[in-house]
Amino acid sequence: QQQVKQSPQSLIVQKGGISIINCAYENTAFDYFPWYQQFPGKGPALLIAIRPDVSEKKEGRFTISFNKSAKQFSLHIMDSQPGDSATYFCAASMGYGGSQGNLIFGKGTKLSVKP
Amino acid sequence: NAGVTQTPKFQVLKTGQSMTLQCAQDMNHEYMSWYRQDPGMGLRLIHYSVGAGITDQGEVPNGYNVSRSTTEDFPLRLLSAAPSQTSVYFCASSFARGYEQYFGPGTRLTVT
Protein backbone atom coordinates (compact mmCIF):
# COMPACT_ATOMS: atom_id res chain seq x y z
CA GLN A 1 0.00 0.00 0.00
CA GLN A 2 3.02 2.24 0.35
CA GLN A 3 4.15 1.78 -3.26
CA VAL A 4 4.12 4.29 -6.07
CA LYS A 5 4.14 2.59 -9.45
CA GLN A 6 5.66 4.54 -12.33
CA SER A 7 5.52 3.89 -16.05
CA PRO A 8 7.04 3.68 -18.56
CA GLN A 9 10.56 2.77 -17.51
CA SER A 10 11.97 4.56 -20.53
CA LEU A 11 10.57 6.92 -23.13
CA ILE A 12 11.87 8.27 -26.44
CA VAL A 13 10.17 11.36 -27.85
CA GLN A 14 10.91 13.54 -30.85
CA LYS A 15 11.74 17.18 -30.30
CA GLY A 16 8.54 19.18 -30.11
CA GLY A 17 6.47 16.18 -29.06
CA ILE A 18 4.58 15.54 -25.81
CA SER A 19 6.15 13.35 -23.14
CA ILE A 20 3.76 11.63 -20.74
CA ILE A 21 4.82 9.74 -17.60
CA ASN A 22 2.27 8.06 -15.36
CA CYS A 23 2.19 7.12 -11.69
CA ALA A 24 -0.33 5.18 -9.63
CA TYR A 25 -0.67 4.82 -5.88
CA GLU A 26 -2.78 2.81 -3.43
CA ASN A 27 -2.64 4.74 -0.18
CA THR A 28 -5.52 7.23 -0.13
CA ALA A 29 -3.83 9.07 2.74
CA PHE A 30 -1.17 10.43 0.38
CA ASP A 31 -1.68 14.16 -0.02
CA TYR A 32 1.47 15.49 -1.67
CA PHE A 33 2.63 14.42 -5.12
CA PRO A 34 5.93 15.88 -6.39
CA TRP A 35 7.90 15.16 -9.53
CA TYR A 36 11.69 15.22 -9.47
CA GLN A 37 14.05 15.64 -12.42
CA GLN A 38 17.53 14.13 -12.41
CA PHE A 39 20.27 14.81 -14.93
CA PRO A 40 23.17 12.34 -15.29
CA GLY A 41 25.70 12.70 -12.49
CA LYS A 42 23.48 15.02 -10.47
CA GLY A 43 21.08 14.69 -7.58
CA PRO A 44 17.31 14.83 -8.17
CA ALA A 45 15.69 18.27 -8.04
CA LEU A 46 12.05 19.19 -7.51
CA LEU A 47 10.34 19.98 -10.81
CA ILE A 48 6.68 20.48 -9.91
CA ALA A 49 4.29 19.27 -7.23
CA ILE A 50 0.54 19.00 -6.67
CA ARG A 51 -1.86 18.45 -3.81
CA PRO A 52 -5.12 16.52 -4.28
CA ASP A 53 -7.39 19.57 -3.94
CA VAL A 54 -6.64 20.48 -7.57
CA SER A 55 -6.82 18.31 -10.69
CA GLU A 56 -4.10 20.04 -12.68
CA LYS A 57 -1.07 22.24 -12.14
CA LYS A 58 0.94 23.86 -14.88
CA GLU A 59 4.39 25.44 -14.77
CA GLY A 60 5.68 26.45 -18.15
CA ARG A 61 5.84 23.38 -20.38
CA PHE A 62 5.34 21.01 -17.43
CA THR A 63 1.86 19.96 -16.26
CA ILE A 64 0.74 17.55 -13.55
CA SER A 65 -2.66 15.96 -14.05
CA PHE A 66 -4.21 14.38 -10.96
CA ASN A 67 -7.09 11.89 -10.87
CA LYS A 68 -8.05 11.29 -7.26
CA SER A 69 -10.73 8.67 -7.96
CA ALA A 70 -8.36 6.61 -10.09
CA LYS A 71 -5.43 7.21 -7.71
CA GLN A 72 -3.25 8.26 -10.59
CA PHE A 73 -1.19 11.28 -11.50
CA SER A 74 0.87 12.07 -14.54
CA LEU A 75 3.50 14.46 -15.82
CA HIS A 76 3.08 15.99 -19.26
CA ILE A 77 5.99 17.77 -20.93
CA MET A 78 4.77 19.86 -23.85
CA ASP A 79 7.05 20.81 -26.75
CA SER A 80 9.73 18.43 -25.43
CA GLN A 81 13.31 19.59 -25.95
CA PRO A 82 16.64 17.70 -25.96
CA GLY A 83 17.48 19.56 -22.75
CA ASP A 84 14.56 17.76 -21.07
CA SER A 85 16.40 14.45 -21.47
CA ALA A 86 16.73 13.20 -17.89
CA THR A 87 15.31 10.70 -15.45
CA TYR A 88 12.00 11.68 -13.88
CA PHE A 89 10.73 10.38 -10.54
CA CYS A 90 7.24 10.70 -9.18
CA ALA A 91 6.77 10.57 -5.43
CA ALA A 92 4.06 10.74 -2.78
CA SER A 93 3.79 11.38 0.92
CA MET A 94 1.10 11.84 3.54
CA GLY A 95 0.77 14.45 6.17
CA TYR A 96 2.31 17.21 4.07
CA GLY A 97 3.56 19.83 6.47
CA GLY A 98 3.05 17.55 9.41
CA SER A 99 4.97 14.75 11.04
CA GLN A 100 3.79 11.76 9.03
CA GLY A 101 5.31 9.89 6.19
CA ASN A 102 8.52 10.02 4.23
CA LEU A 103 8.44 10.60 0.50
CA ILE A 104 7.85 7.35 -1.39
CA PHE A 105 9.48 7.41 -4.84
CA GLY A 106 8.56 5.65 -8.05
CA LYS A 107 11.30 3.76 -9.86
CA GLY A 108 11.92 6.45 -12.42
CA THR A 109 11.48 7.07 -16.15
CA LYS A 110 14.44 7.77 -18.40
CA LEU A 111 13.35 10.29 -21.01
CA SER A 112 15.32 10.81 -24.22
CA VAL A 113 14.25 13.63 -26.54
CA LYS A 114 15.64 13.18 -30.03
CA PRO A 115 16.51 16.32 -32.06
CA ASN B 1 24.26 28.89 0.50
CA ALA B 2 26.04 25.68 -0.46
CA GLY B 3 22.83 23.67 0.00
CA VAL B 4 23.49 19.97 0.60
CA THR B 5 27.09 18.85 0.26
CA GLN B 6 28.40 15.29 0.17
CA THR B 7 31.90 13.88 0.37
CA PRO B 8 33.55 11.98 -1.16
CA LYS B 9 32.21 12.09 -4.70
CA PHE B 10 33.68 8.69 -5.58
CA GLN B 11 34.93 5.84 -3.38
CA VAL B 12 36.19 2.32 -3.95
CA LEU B 13 36.20 -0.08 -1.01
CA LYS B 14 37.22 -3.66 -0.53
CA THR B 15 34.75 -6.11 0.98
CA GLY B 16 34.79 -5.86 4.76
CA GLN B 17 36.14 -2.32 4.95
CA SER B 18 34.22 0.38 6.75
CA MET B 19 33.79 4.00 5.85
CA THR B 20 31.68 7.08 6.49
CA LEU B 21 29.89 9.09 3.84
CA GLN B 22 29.64 12.71 4.89
CA CYS B 23 26.58 14.93 4.41
CA ALA B 24 26.09 18.52 5.49
CA GLN B 25 23.43 21.16 4.86
CA ASP B 26 23.41 24.88 5.60
CA MET B 27 19.66 25.53 5.24
CA ASN B 28 18.81 24.83 8.90
CA HIS B 29 16.60 21.94 7.81
CA GLU B 30 15.30 19.64 10.52
CA TYR B 31 14.73 16.62 8.28
CA MET B 32 17.63 14.77 6.63
CA SER B 33 17.71 11.47 4.84
CA TRP B 34 19.93 9.01 2.98
CA TYR B 35 18.89 7.20 -0.20
CA ARG B 36 20.58 4.72 -2.42
CA GLN B 37 19.94 4.68 -6.15
CA ASP B 38 20.34 1.50 -8.17
CA PRO B 39 19.40 0.94 -11.84
CA GLY B 40 15.70 0.15 -12.16
CA MET B 41 15.14 0.45 -8.41
CA GLY B 42 14.55 4.15 -8.04
CA LEU B 43 15.45 5.92 -4.80
CA ARG B 44 15.28 3.76 -1.70
CA LEU B 45 15.35 5.30 1.75
CA ILE B 46 18.10 3.98 4.03
CA HIS B 47 17.80 6.09 7.19
CA TYR B 48 16.32 9.43 8.09
CA SER B 49 16.35 11.96 10.89
CA VAL B 50 13.67 14.43 11.96
CA GLY B 51 16.05 16.45 14.11
CA ALA B 52 19.32 16.37 16.03
CA GLY B 53 19.50 13.28 18.19
CA ILE B 54 16.60 11.51 16.41
CA THR B 55 17.11 8.90 13.70
CA ASP B 56 15.02 6.08 12.29
CA GLN B 57 15.24 3.32 9.73
CA GLY B 58 13.96 3.53 6.19
CA GLU B 59 13.26 0.81 3.66
CA VAL B 60 16.80 -0.65 3.35
CA PRO B 61 18.72 0.02 6.61
CA ASN B 62 20.74 -3.19 6.95
CA GLY B 63 24.50 -2.68 6.87
CA TYR B 64 24.25 1.06 7.50
CA ASN B 65 24.43 3.20 10.61
CA VAL B 66 23.63 6.88 11.17
CA SER B 67 23.77 9.46 13.90
CA ARG B 68 22.70 13.12 14.07
CA SER B 69 24.58 15.13 16.65
CA THR B 70 24.00 18.50 14.97
CA THR B 71 21.29 19.98 12.72
CA GLU B 72 23.84 20.43 9.92
CA ASP B 73 25.48 17.00 9.67
CA PHE B 74 24.12 13.52 8.97
CA PRO B 75 26.90 10.99 8.26
CA LEU B 76 26.18 7.50 6.92
CA ARG B 77 28.45 4.69 8.10
CA LEU B 78 29.02 1.44 6.27
CA LEU B 79 29.99 -1.04 8.95
CA SER B 80 31.46 -3.84 6.82
CA ALA B 81 31.16 -3.11 3.11
CA ALA B 82 29.68 -5.74 0.81
CA PRO B 83 29.46 -5.81 -3.01
CA SER B 84 25.66 -5.44 -2.68
CA GLN B 85 26.30 -1.94 -1.31
CA THR B 86 27.75 -0.80 -4.62
CA SER B 87 25.45 2.09 -5.47
CA VAL B 88 25.05 5.83 -5.75
CA TYR B 89 24.19 7.39 -2.41
CA PHE B 90 22.24 10.62 -2.05
CA CYS B 91 21.75 12.71 1.03
CA ALA B 92 18.74 15.03 1.15
CA SER B 93 17.33 17.60 3.52
CA SER B 94 13.96 19.21 3.98
CA PHE B 95 12.22 21.78 6.15
CA ALA B 96 10.12 18.93 7.55
CA ARG B 97 9.22 15.34 6.83
CA GLY B 98 7.11 15.09 3.69
CA TYR B 99 8.12 18.51 2.35
CA GLU B 100 10.21 19.23 -0.73
CA GLN B 101 13.61 17.57 -0.40
CA TYR B 102 16.88 19.11 -1.53
CA PHE B 103 19.36 16.52 -2.72
CA GLY B 104 23.14 16.55 -2.62
CA PRO B 105 25.28 15.67 -5.66
CA GLY B 106 25.73 12.04 -4.64
CA THR B 107 28.56 9.63 -3.78
CA ARG B 108 29.32 6.80 -6.18
CA LEU B 109 30.51 3.84 -4.13
CA THR B 110 32.02 0.66 -5.55
CA VAL B 111 32.71 -2.33 -3.31
CA THR B 112 35.00 -4.99 -4.79
PDB file of C-alpha atoms in Angstrom:
ATOM      1  CA  GLN A   1       0.000   0.000   0.000  1.00  0.00           C
ATOM      2  CA  GLN A   2       3.025   2.242   0.346  1.00  0.00           C
ATOM      3  CA  GLN A   3       4.155   1.779  -3.255  1.00  0.00           C
ATOM      4  CA  VAL A   4       4.115   4.289  -6.067  1.00  0.00           C
ATOM      5  CA  LYS A   5       4.136   2.585  -9.455  1.00  0.00           C
ATOM      6  CA  GLN A   6       5.656   4.545 -12.326  1.00  0.00           C
ATOM      7  CA  SER A   7       5.524   3.891 -16.050  1.00  0.00           C
ATOM      8  CA  PRO A   8       7.040   3.677 -18.564  1.00  0.00           C
ATOM      9  CA  GLN A   9      10.556   2.766 -17.508  1.00  0.00           C
ATOM     10  CA  SER A  10      11.974   4.557 -20.534  1.00  0.00           C
ATOM     11  CA  LEU A  11      10.573   6.917 -23.130  1.00  0.00           C
ATOM     12  CA  ILE A  12      11.866   8.270 -26.441  1.00  0.00           C
ATOM     13  CA  VAL A  13      10.173  11.356 -27.853  1.00  0.00           C
ATOM     14  CA  GLN A  14      10.911  13.540 -30.849  1.00  0.00           C
ATOM     15  CA  LYS A  15      11.745  17.184 -30.300  1.00  0.00           C
ATOM     16  CA  GLY A  16       8.536  19.177 -30.110  1.00  0.00           C
ATOM     17  CA  GLY A  17       6.465  16.185 -29.059  1.00  0.00           C
ATOM     18  CA  ILE A  18       4.577  15.542 -25.806  1.00  0.00           C
ATOM     19  CA  SER A  19       6.154  13.349 -23.139  1.00  0.00           C
ATOM     20  CA  ILE A  20       3.758  11.627 -20.735  1.00  0.00           C
ATOM     21  CA  ILE A  21       4.816   9.737 -17.598  1.00  0.00           C
ATOM     22  CA  ASN A  22       2.272   8.056 -15.363  1.00  0.00           C
ATOM     23  CA  CYS A  23       2.194   7.119 -11.689  1.00  0.00           C
ATOM     24  CA  ALA A  24      -0.331   5.181  -9.628  1.00  0.00           C
ATOM     25  CA  TYR A  25      -0.672   4.817  -5.883  1.00  0.00           C
ATOM     26  CA  GLU A  26      -2.775   2.811  -3.434  1.00  0.00           C
ATOM     27  CA  ASN A  27      -2.641   4.739  -0.183  1.00  0.00           C
ATOM     28  CA  THR A  28      -5.515   7.225  -0.128  1.00  0.00           C
ATOM     29  CA  ALA A  29      -3.829   9.069   2.740  1.00  0.00           C
ATOM     30  CA  PHE A  30      -1.173  10.428   0.378  1.00  0.00           C
ATOM     31  CA  ASP A  31      -1.681  14.165  -0.019  1.00  0.00           C
ATOM     32  CA  TYR A  32       1.474  15.492  -1.671  1.00  0.00           C
ATOM     33  CA  PHE A  33       2.635  14.416  -5.120  1.00  0.00           C
ATOM     34  CA  PRO A  34       5.925  15.880  -6.386  1.00  0.00           C
ATOM     35  CA  TRP A  35       7.903  15.158  -9.526  1.00  0.00           C
ATOM     36  CA  TYR A  36      11.693  15.216  -9.470  1.00  0.00           C
ATOM     37  CA  GLN A  37      14.047  15.637 -12.419  1.00  0.00           C
ATOM     38  CA  GLN A  38      17.532  14.135 -12.409  1.00  0.00           C
ATOM     39  CA  PHE A  39      20.273  14.806 -14.934  1.00  0.00           C
ATOM     40  CA  PRO A  40      23.174  12.339 -15.286  1.00  0.00           C
ATOM     41  CA  GLY A  41      25.701  12.698 -12.485  1.00  0.00           C
ATOM     42  CA  LYS A  42      23.475  15.021 -10.472  1.00  0.00           C
ATOM     43  CA  GLY A  43      21.081  14.694  -7.584  1.00  0.00           C
ATOM     44  CA  PRO A  44      17.308  14.829  -8.172  1.00  0.00           C
ATOM     45  CA  ALA A  45      15.692  18.266  -8.041  1.00  0.00           C
ATOM     46  CA  LEU A  46      12.053  19.189  -7.510  1.00  0.00           C
ATOM     47  CA  LEU A  47      10.345  19.982 -10.811  1.00  0.00           C
ATOM     48  CA  ILE A  48       6.681  20.485  -9.911  1.00  0.00           C
ATOM     49  CA  ALA A  49       4.294  19.271  -7.225  1.00  0.00           C
ATOM     50  CA  ILE A  50       0.538  19.000  -6.671  1.00  0.00           C
ATOM     51  CA  ARG A  51      -1.865  18.453  -3.809  1.00  0.00           C
ATOM     52  CA  PRO A  52      -5.120  16.525  -4.284  1.00  0.00           C
ATOM     53  CA  ASP A  53      -7.387  19.568  -3.937  1.00  0.00           C
ATOM     54  CA  VAL A  54      -6.643  20.477  -7.571  1.00  0.00           C
ATOM     55  CA  SER A  55      -6.821  18.310 -10.692  1.00  0.00           C
ATOM     56  CA  GLU A  56      -4.104  20.041 -12.683  1.00  0.00           C
ATOM     57  CA  LYS A  57      -1.074  22.241 -12.139  1.00  0.00           C
ATOM     58  CA  LYS A  58       0.940  23.864 -14.876  1.00  0.00           C
ATOM     59  CA  GLU A  59       4.390  25.443 -14.765  1.00  0.00           C
ATOM     60  CA  GLY A  60       5.676  26.453 -18.153  1.00  0.00           C
ATOM     61  CA  ARG A  61       5.844  23.376 -20.379  1.00  0.00           C
ATOM     62  CA  PHE A  62       5.335  21.007 -17.427  1.00  0.00           C
ATOM     63  CA  THR A  63       1.858  19.957 -16.264  1.00  0.00           C
ATOM     64  CA  ILE A  64       0.745  17.550 -13.550  1.00  0.00           C
ATOM     65  CA  SER A  65      -2.664  15.963 -14.049  1.00  0.00           C
ATOM     66  CA  PHE A  66      -4.205  14.379 -10.960  1.00  0.00           C
ATOM     67  CA  ASN A  67      -7.085  11.892 -10.869  1.00  0.00           C
ATOM     68  CA  LYS A  68      -8.047  11.292  -7.256  1.00  0.00           C
ATOM     69  CA  SER A  69     -10.729   8.668  -7.959  1.00  0.00           C
ATOM     70  CA  ALA A  70      -8.361   6.608 -10.095  1.00  0.00           C
ATOM     71  CA  LYS A  71      -5.433   7.206  -7.709  1.00  0.00           C
ATOM     72  CA  GLN A  72      -3.253   8.259 -10.593  1.00  0.00           C
ATOM     73  CA  PHE A  73      -1.193  11.281 -11.502  1.00  0.00           C
ATOM     74  CA  SER A  74       0.867  12.066 -14.544  1.00  0.00           C
ATOM     75  CA  LEU A  75       3.501  14.455 -15.822  1.00  0.00           C
ATOM     76  CA  HIS A  76       3.079  15.994 -19.259  1.00  0.00           C
ATOM     77  CA  ILE A  77       5.989  17.770 -20.932  1.00  0.00           C
ATOM     78  CA  MET A  78       4.768  19.861 -23.846  1.00  0.00           C
ATOM     79  CA  ASP A  79       7.049  20.811 -26.753  1.00  0.00           C
ATOM     80  CA  SER A  80       9.727  18.432 -25.428  1.00  0.00           C
ATOM     81  CA  GLN A  81      13.310  19.592 -25.946  1.00  0.00           C
ATOM     82  CA  PRO A  82      16.636  17.698 -25.964  1.00  0.00           C
ATOM     83  CA  GLY A  83      17.480  19.555 -22.751  1.00  0.00           C
ATOM     84  CA  ASP A  84      14.559  17.761 -21.073  1.00  0.00           C
ATOM     85  CA  SER A  85      16.404  14.452 -21.468  1.00  0.00           C
ATOM     86  CA  ALA A  86      16.727  13.205 -17.894  1.00  0.00           C
ATOM     87  CA  THR A  87      15.310  10.700 -15.449  1.00  0.00           C
ATOM     88  CA  TYR A  88      11.998  11.676 -13.881  1.00  0.00           C
ATOM     89  CA  PHE A  89      10.730  10.383 -10.543  1.00  0.00           C
ATOM     90  CA  CYS A  90       7.241  10.702  -9.183  1.00  0.00           C
ATOM     91  CA  ALA A  91       6.769  10.574  -5.426  1.00  0.00           C
ATOM     92  CA  ALA A  92       4.061  10.735  -2.784  1.00  0.00           C
ATOM     93  CA  SER A  93       3.789  11.381   0.922  1.00  0.00           C
ATOM     94  CA  MET A  94       1.102  11.838   3.544  1.00  0.00           C
ATOM     95  CA  GLY A  95       0.766  14.455   6.169  1.00  0.00           C
ATOM     96  CA  TYR A  96       2.307  17.207   4.073  1.00  0.00           C
ATOM     97  CA  GLY A  97       3.560  19.831   6.468  1.00  0.00           C
ATOM     98  CA  GLY A  98       3.051  17.546   9.408  1.00  0.00           C
ATOM     99  CA  SER A  99       4.969  14.754  11.043  1.00  0.00           C
ATOM    100  CA  GLN A 100       3.789  11.763   9.026  1.00  0.00           C
ATOM    101  CA  GLY A 101       5.308   9.892   6.186  1.00  0.00           C
ATOM    102  CA  ASN A 102       8.516  10.017   4.232  1.00  0.00           C
ATOM    103  CA  LEU A 103       8.444  10.602   0.504  1.00  0.00           C
ATOM    104  CA  ILE A 104       7.852   7.349  -1.391  1.00  0.00           C
ATOM    105  CA  PHE A 105       9.477   7.406  -4.843  1.00  0.00           C
ATOM    106  CA  GLY A 106       8.560   5.648  -8.054  1.00  0.00           C
ATOM    107  CA  LYS A 107      11.300   3.763  -9.863  1.00  0.00           C
ATOM    108  CA  GLY A 108      11.924   6.453 -12.422  1.00  0.00           C
ATOM    109  CA  THR A 109      11.475   7.067 -16.149  1.00  0.00           C
ATOM    110  CA  LYS A 110      14.440   7.766 -18.400  1.00  0.00           C
ATOM    111  CA  LEU A 111      13.345  10.286 -21.012  1.00  0.00           C
ATOM    112  CA  SER A 112      15.317  10.814 -24.218  1.00  0.00           C
ATOM    113  CA  VAL A 113      14.251  13.628 -26.538  1.00  0.00           C
ATOM    114  CA  LYS A 114      15.640  13.184 -30.033  1.00  0.00           C
ATOM    115  CA  PRO A 115      16.513  16.315 -32.059  1.00  0.00           C
TER     116      PRO A 115
ATOM    117  CA  ASN B   1      24.262  28.894   0.503  1.00  0.00           C
ATOM    118  CA  ALA B   2      26.042  25.676  -0.463  1.00  0.00           C
ATOM    119  CA  GLY B   3      22.825  23.672  -0.002  1.00  0.00           C
ATOM    120  CA  VAL B   4      23.493  19.972   0.602  1.00  0.00           C
ATOM    121  CA  THR B   5      27.089  18.846   0.256  1.00  0.00           C
ATOM    122  CA  GLN B   6      28.398  15.292   0.170  1.00  0.00           C
ATOM    123  CA  THR B   7      31.897  13.878   0.374  1.00  0.00           C
ATOM    124  CA  PRO B   8      33.548  11.982  -1.157  1.00  0.00           C
ATOM    125  CA  LYS B   9      32.213  12.089  -4.702  1.00  0.00           C
ATOM    126  CA  PHE B  10      33.685   8.689  -5.584  1.00  0.00           C
ATOM    127  CA  GLN B  11      34.927   5.843  -3.383  1.00  0.00           C
ATOM    128  CA  VAL B  12      36.190   2.320  -3.948  1.00  0.00           C
ATOM    129  CA  LEU B  13      36.205  -0.077  -1.005  1.00  0.00           C
ATOM    130  CA  LYS B  14      37.219  -3.660  -0.527  1.00  0.00           C
ATOM    131  CA  THR B  15      34.755  -6.111   0.976  1.00  0.00           C
ATOM    132  CA  GLY B  16      34.789  -5.861   4.760  1.00  0.00           C
ATOM    133  CA  GLN B  17      36.144  -2.320   4.948  1.00  0.00           C
ATOM    134  CA  SER B  18      34.221   0.379   6.748  1.00  0.00           C
ATOM    135  CA  MET B  19      33.786   3.998   5.850  1.00  0.00           C
ATOM    136  CA  THR B  20      31.678   7.082   6.492  1.00  0.00           C
ATOM    137  CA  LEU B  21      29.886   9.092   3.842  1.00  0.00           C
ATOM    138  CA  GLN B  22      29.640  12.706   4.892  1.00  0.00           C
ATOM    139  CA  CYS B  23      26.584  14.928   4.408  1.00  0.00           C
ATOM    140  CA  ALA B  24      26.087  18.524   5.493  1.00  0.00           C
ATOM    141  CA  GLN B  25      23.428  21.163   4.865  1.00  0.00           C
ATOM    142  CA  ASP B  26      23.409  24.880   5.599  1.00  0.00           C
ATOM    143  CA  MET B  27      19.664  25.531   5.242  1.00  0.00           C
ATOM    144  CA  ASN B  28      18.807  24.834   8.903  1.00  0.00           C
ATOM    145  CA  HIS B  29      16.599  21.937   7.814  1.00  0.00           C
ATOM    146  CA  GLU B  30      15.296  19.636  10.523  1.00  0.00           C
ATOM    147  CA  TYR B  31      14.735  16.617   8.282  1.00  0.00           C
ATOM    148  CA  MET B  32      17.634  14.770   6.632  1.00  0.00           C
ATOM    149  CA  SER B  33      17.714  11.467   4.836  1.00  0.00           C
ATOM    150  CA  TRP B  34      19.930   9.014   2.981  1.00  0.00           C
ATOM    151  CA  TYR B  35      18.892   7.204  -0.200  1.00  0.00           C
ATOM    152  CA  ARG B  36      20.585   4.717  -2.421  1.00  0.00           C
ATOM    153  CA  GLN B  37      19.935   4.676  -6.151  1.00  0.00           C
ATOM    154  CA  ASP B  38      20.342   1.504  -8.168  1.00  0.00           C
ATOM    155  CA  PRO B  39      19.397   0.943 -11.840  1.00  0.00           C
ATOM    156  CA  GLY B  40      15.701   0.153 -12.164  1.00  0.00           C
ATOM    157  CA  MET B  41      15.137   0.446  -8.406  1.00  0.00           C
ATOM    158  CA  GLY B  42      14.550   4.153  -8.043  1.00  0.00           C
ATOM    159  CA  LEU B  43      15.452   5.925  -4.800  1.00  0.00           C
ATOM    160  CA  ARG B  44      15.280   3.758  -1.700  1.00  0.00           C
ATOM    161  CA  LEU B  45      15.347   5.296   1.753  1.00  0.00           C
ATOM    162  CA  ILE B  46      18.096   3.982   4.031  1.00  0.00           C
ATOM    163  CA  HIS B  47      17.799   6.093   7.189  1.00  0.00           C
ATOM    164  CA  TYR B  48      16.316   9.430   8.089  1.00  0.00           C
ATOM    165  CA  SER B  49      16.351  11.964  10.885  1.00  0.00           C
ATOM    166  CA  VAL B  50      13.665  14.431  11.960  1.00  0.00           C
ATOM    167  CA  GLY B  51      16.055  16.451  14.114  1.00  0.00           C
ATOM    168  CA  ALA B  52      19.317  16.370  16.032  1.00  0.00           C
ATOM    169  CA  GLY B  53      19.500  13.275  18.194  1.00  0.00           C
ATOM    170  CA  ILE B  54      16.599  11.510  16.415  1.00  0.00           C
ATOM    171  CA  THR B  55      17.108   8.904  13.701  1.00  0.00           C
ATOM    172  CA  ASP B  56      15.019   6.081  12.293  1.00  0.00           C
ATOM    173  CA  GLN B  57      15.242   3.316   9.730  1.00  0.00           C
ATOM    174  CA  GLY B  58      13.956   3.527   6.193  1.00  0.00           C
ATOM    175  CA  GLU B  59      13.259   0.815   3.658  1.00  0.00           C
ATOM    176  CA  VAL B  60      16.800  -0.651   3.355  1.00  0.00           C
ATOM    177  CA  PRO B  61      18.719   0.022   6.612  1.00  0.00           C
ATOM    178  CA  ASN B  62      20.738  -3.192   6.953  1.00  0.00           C
ATOM    179  CA  GLY B  63      24.495  -2.678   6.873  1.00  0.00           C
ATOM    180  CA  TYR B  64      24.252   1.065   7.502  1.00  0.00           C
ATOM    181  CA  ASN B  65      24.426   3.197  10.606  1.00  0.00           C
ATOM    182  CA  VAL B  66      23.629   6.881  11.170  1.00  0.00           C
ATOM    183  CA  SER B  67      23.773   9.462  13.898  1.00  0.00           C
ATOM    184  CA  ARG B  68      22.704  13.118  14.070  1.00  0.00           C
ATOM    185  CA  SER B  69      24.576  15.130  16.649  1.00  0.00           C
ATOM    186  CA  THR B  70      23.996  18.504  14.969  1.00  0.00           C
ATOM    187  CA  THR B  71      21.294  19.976  12.723  1.00  0.00           C
ATOM    188  CA  GLU B  72      23.842  20.429   9.920  1.00  0.00           C
ATOM    189  CA  ASP B  73      25.478  16.997   9.672  1.00  0.00           C
ATOM    190  CA  PHE B  74      24.123  13.524   8.967  1.00  0.00           C
ATOM    191  CA  PRO B  75      26.898  10.986   8.259  1.00  0.00           C
ATOM    192  CA  LEU B  76      26.185   7.500   6.920  1.00  0.00           C
ATOM    193  CA  ARG B  77      28.448   4.692   8.105  1.00  0.00           C
ATOM    194  CA  LEU B  78      29.019   1.442   6.269  1.00  0.00           C
ATOM    195  CA  LEU B  79      29.991  -1.037   8.952  1.00  0.00           C
ATOM    196  CA  SER B  80      31.458  -3.842   6.819  1.00  0.00           C
ATOM    197  CA  ALA B  81      31.161  -3.109   3.109  1.00  0.00           C
ATOM    198  CA  ALA B  82      29.676  -5.741   0.806  1.00  0.00           C
ATOM    199  CA  PRO B  83      29.458  -5.806  -3.014  1.00  0.00           C
ATOM    200  CA  SER B  84      25.661  -5.436  -2.678  1.00  0.00           C
ATOM    201  CA  GLN B  85      26.296  -1.940  -1.311  1.00  0.00           C
ATOM    202  CA  THR B  86      27.750  -0.798  -4.619  1.00  0.00           C
ATOM    203  CA  SER B  87      25.450   2.087  -5.466  1.00  0.00           C
ATOM    204  CA  VAL B  88      25.046   5.833  -5.747  1.00  0.00           C
ATOM    205  CA  TYR B  89      24.191   7.391  -2.410  1.00  0.00           C
ATOM    206  CA  PHE B  90      22.237  10.618  -2.048  1.00  0.00           C
ATOM    207  CA  CYS B  91      21.747  12.707   1.031  1.00  0.00           C
ATOM    208  CA  ALA B  92      18.735  15.026   1.147  1.00  0.00           C
ATOM    209  CA  SER B  93      17.327  17.601   3.524  1.00  0.00           C
ATOM    210  CA  SER B  94      13.957  19.213   3.983  1.00  0.00           C
ATOM    211  CA  PHE B  95      12.222  21.784   6.146  1.00  0.00           C
ATOM    212  CA  ALA B  96      10.119  18.934   7.551  1.00  0.00           C
ATOM    213  CA  ARG B  97       9.224  15.341   6.832  1.00  0.00           C
ATOM    214  CA  GLY B  98       7.112  15.092   3.694  1.00  0.00           C
ATOM    215  CA  TYR B  99       8.119  18.511   2.351  1.00  0.00           C
ATOM    216  CA  GLU B 100      10.212  19.234  -0.730  1.00  0.00           C
ATOM    217  CA  GLN B 101      13.611  17.569  -0.397  1.00  0.00           C
ATOM    218  CA  TYR B 102      16.881  19.108  -1.533  1.00  0.00           C
ATOM    219  CA  PHE B 103      19.363  16.525  -2.723  1.00  0.00           C
ATOM    220  CA  GLY B 104      23.140  16.546  -2.619  1.00  0.00           C
ATOM    221  CA  PRO B 105      25.280  15.670  -5.659  1.00  0.00           C
ATOM    222  CA  GLY B 106      25.732  12.040  -4.635  1.00  0.00           C
ATOM    223  CA  THR B 107      28.560   9.634  -3.779  1.00  0.00           C
ATOM    224  CA  ARG B 108      29.316   6.805  -6.184  1.00  0.00           C
ATOM    225  CA  LEU B 109      30.510   3.838  -4.133  1.00  0.00           C
ATOM    226  CA  THR B 110      32.023   0.658  -5.548  1.00  0.00           C
ATOM    227  CA  VAL B 111      32.713  -2.330  -3.308  1.00  0.00           C
ATOM    228  CA  THR B 112      35.002  -4.988  -4.786  1.00  0.00           C
TER     229      THR B 112
END
